[in-house]
Amino acid sequence: MSRTVFCRKYQKDLEGLDFPPMPGAKGQDIYENISRQAWEEWQNQQTMLINEKHLSLMDPNTRKYLQVQMERFFNNEPFDKAEGYVPPEQ
């Protein structure tokens, strides 16, 4: 049975994650306040940022940058997007 959370990004009750996606307080906050849908969308955005901007996850500054972008994404604030990405036409 899936759990429901009040998603900070979408401001409504949605299916939650099965477990915290990272250790510590940040992972617990995401687990309690971010929906599975919002987390999966962030994962896609993060992948595009890493690829488009040629980021190295070995660089501590890259990890800090991605943390800031993640917070902005979940809080519905302006965040960096992959500049060359063109969404497919539906």
PDB file of C-alpha atoms in Angstrom:
ATOM      1  CA  MET A   1       0.000   0.000   0.000  1.00  0.00           C
ATOM      2  CA  SER A   2       1.385   3.383  -0.962  1.00  0.00           C
ATOM      3  CA  ARG A   3       1.635   6.281   1.421  1.00  0.00           C
ATOM      4  CA  THR A   4       0.282   9.737   0.771  1.00  0.00           C
ATOM      5  CA  VAL A   5       2.037  13.032   1.498  1.00  0.00           C
ATOM      6  CA  PHE A   6       1.003  16.635   1.118  1.00  0.00           C
ATOM      7  CA  CYS A   7       3.422  17.609  -1.632  1.00  0.00           C
ATOM      8  CA  ARG A   8       5.228  20.912  -1.135  1.00  0.00           C
ATOM      9  CA  LYS A   9       5.668  21.376  -4.894  1.00  0.00           C
ATOM     10  CA  TYR A  10       2.099  20.624  -5.990  1.00  0.00           C
ATOM     11  CA  GLN A  11       0.288  21.682  -2.805  1.00  0.00           C
ATOM     12  CA  LYS A  12      -1.938  18.603  -2.745  1.00  0.00           C
ATOM     13  CA  ASP A  13      -2.003  15.045  -1.444  1.00  0.00           C
ATOM     14  CA  LEU A  14      -0.089  12.692  -3.730  1.00  0.00           C
ATOM     15  CA  GLU A  15       1.663   9.338  -3.516  1.00  0.00           C
ATOM     16  CA  GLY A  16       4.842   9.544  -1.441  1.00  0.00           C
ATOM     17  CA  LEU A  17       8.205   7.850  -1.745  1.00  0.00           C
ATOM     18  CA  ASP A  18       8.791   4.395  -0.258  1.00  0.00           C
ATOM     19  CA  PHE A  19      11.884   5.508   1.671  1.00  0.00           C
ATOM     20  CA  PRO A  20      14.041   8.637   2.139  1.00  0.00           C
ATOM     21  CA  PRO A  21      16.034   9.210  -1.078  1.00  0.00           C
ATOM     22  CA  MET A  22      19.173  10.312   0.787  1.00  0.00           C
ATOM     23  CA  PRO A  23      20.511  10.111   4.341  1.00  0.00           C
ATOM     24  CA  GLY A  24      20.029  12.743   7.007  1.00  0.00           C
ATOM     25  CA  ALA A  25      17.559  15.519   7.634  1.00  0.00           C
ATOM     26  CA  LYS A  26      17.285  16.498   3.961  1.00  0.00           C
ATOM     27  CA  GLY A  27      16.300  12.963   2.958  1.00  0.00           C
ATOM     28  CA  GLN A  28      13.729  12.796   5.752  1.00  0.00           C
ATOM     29  CA  ASP A  29      12.267  16.168   4.714  1.00  0.00           C
ATOM     30  CA  ILE A  30      11.894  14.975   1.113  1.00  0.00           C
ATOM     31  CA  TYR A  31      10.358  11.692   2.303  1.00  0.00           C
ATOM     32  CA  GLU A  32       7.765  13.532   4.401  1.00  0.00           C
ATOM     33  CA  ASN A  33       6.962  16.488   2.098  1.00  0.00           C
ATOM     34  CA  ILE A  34       7.683  15.606  -1.536  1.00  0.00           C
ATOM     35  CA  SER A  35       5.570  13.342  -3.736  1.00  0.00           C
ATOM     36  CA  ARG A  36       6.881  10.527  -5.896  1.00  0.00           C
ATOM     37  CA  GLN A  37       5.790  12.547  -8.960  1.00  0.00           C
ATOM     38  CA  ALA A  38       7.776  15.642  -7.897  1.00  0.00           C
ATOM     39  CA  TRP A  39      10.838  13.526  -7.001  1.00  0.00           C
ATOM     40  CA  GLU A  40      10.813  11.770 -10.391  1.00  0.00           C
ATOM     41  CA  GLU A  41      10.441  15.119 -12.180  1.00  0.00           C
ATOM     42  CA  TRP A  42      13.392  16.487 -10.206  1.00  0.00           C
ATOM     43  CA  GLN A  43      15.486  13.415 -11.107  1.00  0.00           C
ATOM     44  CA  ASN A  44      14.814  14.135 -14.793  1.00  0.00           C
ATOM     45  CA  GLN A  45      15.672  17.835 -14.385  1.00  0.00           C
ATOM     46  CA  GLN A  46      18.841  16.980 -12.476  1.00  0.00           C
ATOM     47  CA  THR A  47      19.952  14.533 -15.182  1.00  0.00           C
ATOM     48  CA  MET A  48      19.415  17.166 -17.867  1.00  0.00           C
ATOM     49  CA  LEU A  49      21.392  19.754 -15.858  1.00  0.00           C
ATOM     50  CA  ILE A  50      24.277  17.324 -15.328  1.00  0.00           C
ATOM     51  CA  ASN A  51      24.393  16.378 -18.994  1.00  0.00           C
ATOM     52  CA  GLU A  52      23.818  19.825 -20.510  1.00  0.00           C
ATOM     53  CA  LYS A  53      26.240  21.650 -18.222  1.00  0.00           C
ATOM     54  CA  HIS A  54      28.792  18.785 -18.198  1.00  0.00           C
ATOM     55  CA  LEU A  55      28.779  18.676 -14.401  1.00  0.00           C
ATOM     56  CA  SER A  56      30.976  16.317 -12.406  1.00  0.00           C
ATOM     57  CA  LEU A  57      29.418  14.832  -9.297  1.00  0.00           C
ATOM     58  CA  MET A  58      32.949  14.396  -7.925  1.00  0.00           C
ATOM     59  CA  ASP A  59      33.100  18.208  -7.525  1.00  0.00           C
ATOM     60  CA  PRO A  60      31.702  19.380  -4.147  1.00  0.00           C
ATOM     61  CA  ASN A  61      30.598  22.657  -5.779  1.00  0.00           C
ATOM     62  CA  THR A  62      28.480  20.700  -8.263  1.00  0.00           C
ATOM     63  CA  ARG A  63      26.739  18.865  -5.448  1.00  0.00           C
ATOM     64  CA  LYS A  64      26.053  22.172  -3.655  1.00  0.00           C
ATOM     65  CA  TYR A  65      24.735  23.683  -6.897  1.00  0.00           C
ATOM     66  CA  LEU A  66      22.381  20.731  -7.446  1.00  0.00           C
ATOM     67  CA  GLN A  67      21.151  20.949  -3.827  1.00  0.00           C
ATOM     68  CA  VAL A  68      20.257  24.616  -4.337  1.00  0.00           C
ATOM     69  CA  GLN A  69      18.496  23.872  -7.630  1.00  0.00           C
ATOM     70  CA  MET A  70      16.590  20.995  -6.008  1.00  0.00           C
ATOM     71  CA  GLU A  71      15.358  23.249  -3.191  1.00  0.00           C
ATOM     72  CA  ARG A  72      14.238  25.870  -5.704  1.00  0.00           C
ATOM     73  CA  PHE A  73      12.469  23.221  -7.795  1.00  0.00           C
ATOM     74  CA  PHE A  74      10.549  21.796  -4.824  1.00  0.00           C
ATOM     75  CA  ASN A  75       9.683  25.273  -3.499  1.00  0.00           C
ATOM     76  CA  ASN A  76       8.357  26.456  -6.887  1.00  0.00           C
ATOM     77  CA  GLU A  77      11.077  29.093  -7.169  1.00  0.00           C
ATOM     78  CA  PRO A  78      12.988  29.865 -10.370  1.00  0.00           C
ATOM     79  CA  PHE A  79      15.639  27.205 -10.990  1.00  0.00           C
ATOM     80  CA  ASP A  80      18.211  26.572 -13.720  1.00  0.00           C
ATOM     81  CA  LYS A  81      17.006  24.503 -16.645  1.00  0.00           C
ATOM     82  CA  ALA A  82      18.976  22.758 -19.362  1.00  0.00           C
ATOM     83  CA  GLU A  83      19.367  25.470 -22.002  1.00  0.00           C
ATOM     84  CA  GLY A  84      19.541  23.248 -25.067  1.00  0.00           C
ATOM     85  CA  TYR A  85      16.616  21.011 -24.132  1.00  0.00           C
ATOM     86  CA  VAL A  86      13.587  21.123 -26.404  1.00  0.00           C
ATOM     87  CA  PRO A  87      10.651  19.059 -25.097  1.00  0.00           C
ATOM     88  CA  PRO A  88       9.179  16.593 -27.628  1.00  0.00           C
ATOM     89  CA  GLU A  89       5.974  17.631 -29.328  1.00  0.00           C
ATOM     90  CA  GLN A  90       2.957  15.635 -28.260  1.00  0.00           C
TER      91      GLN A  90
END
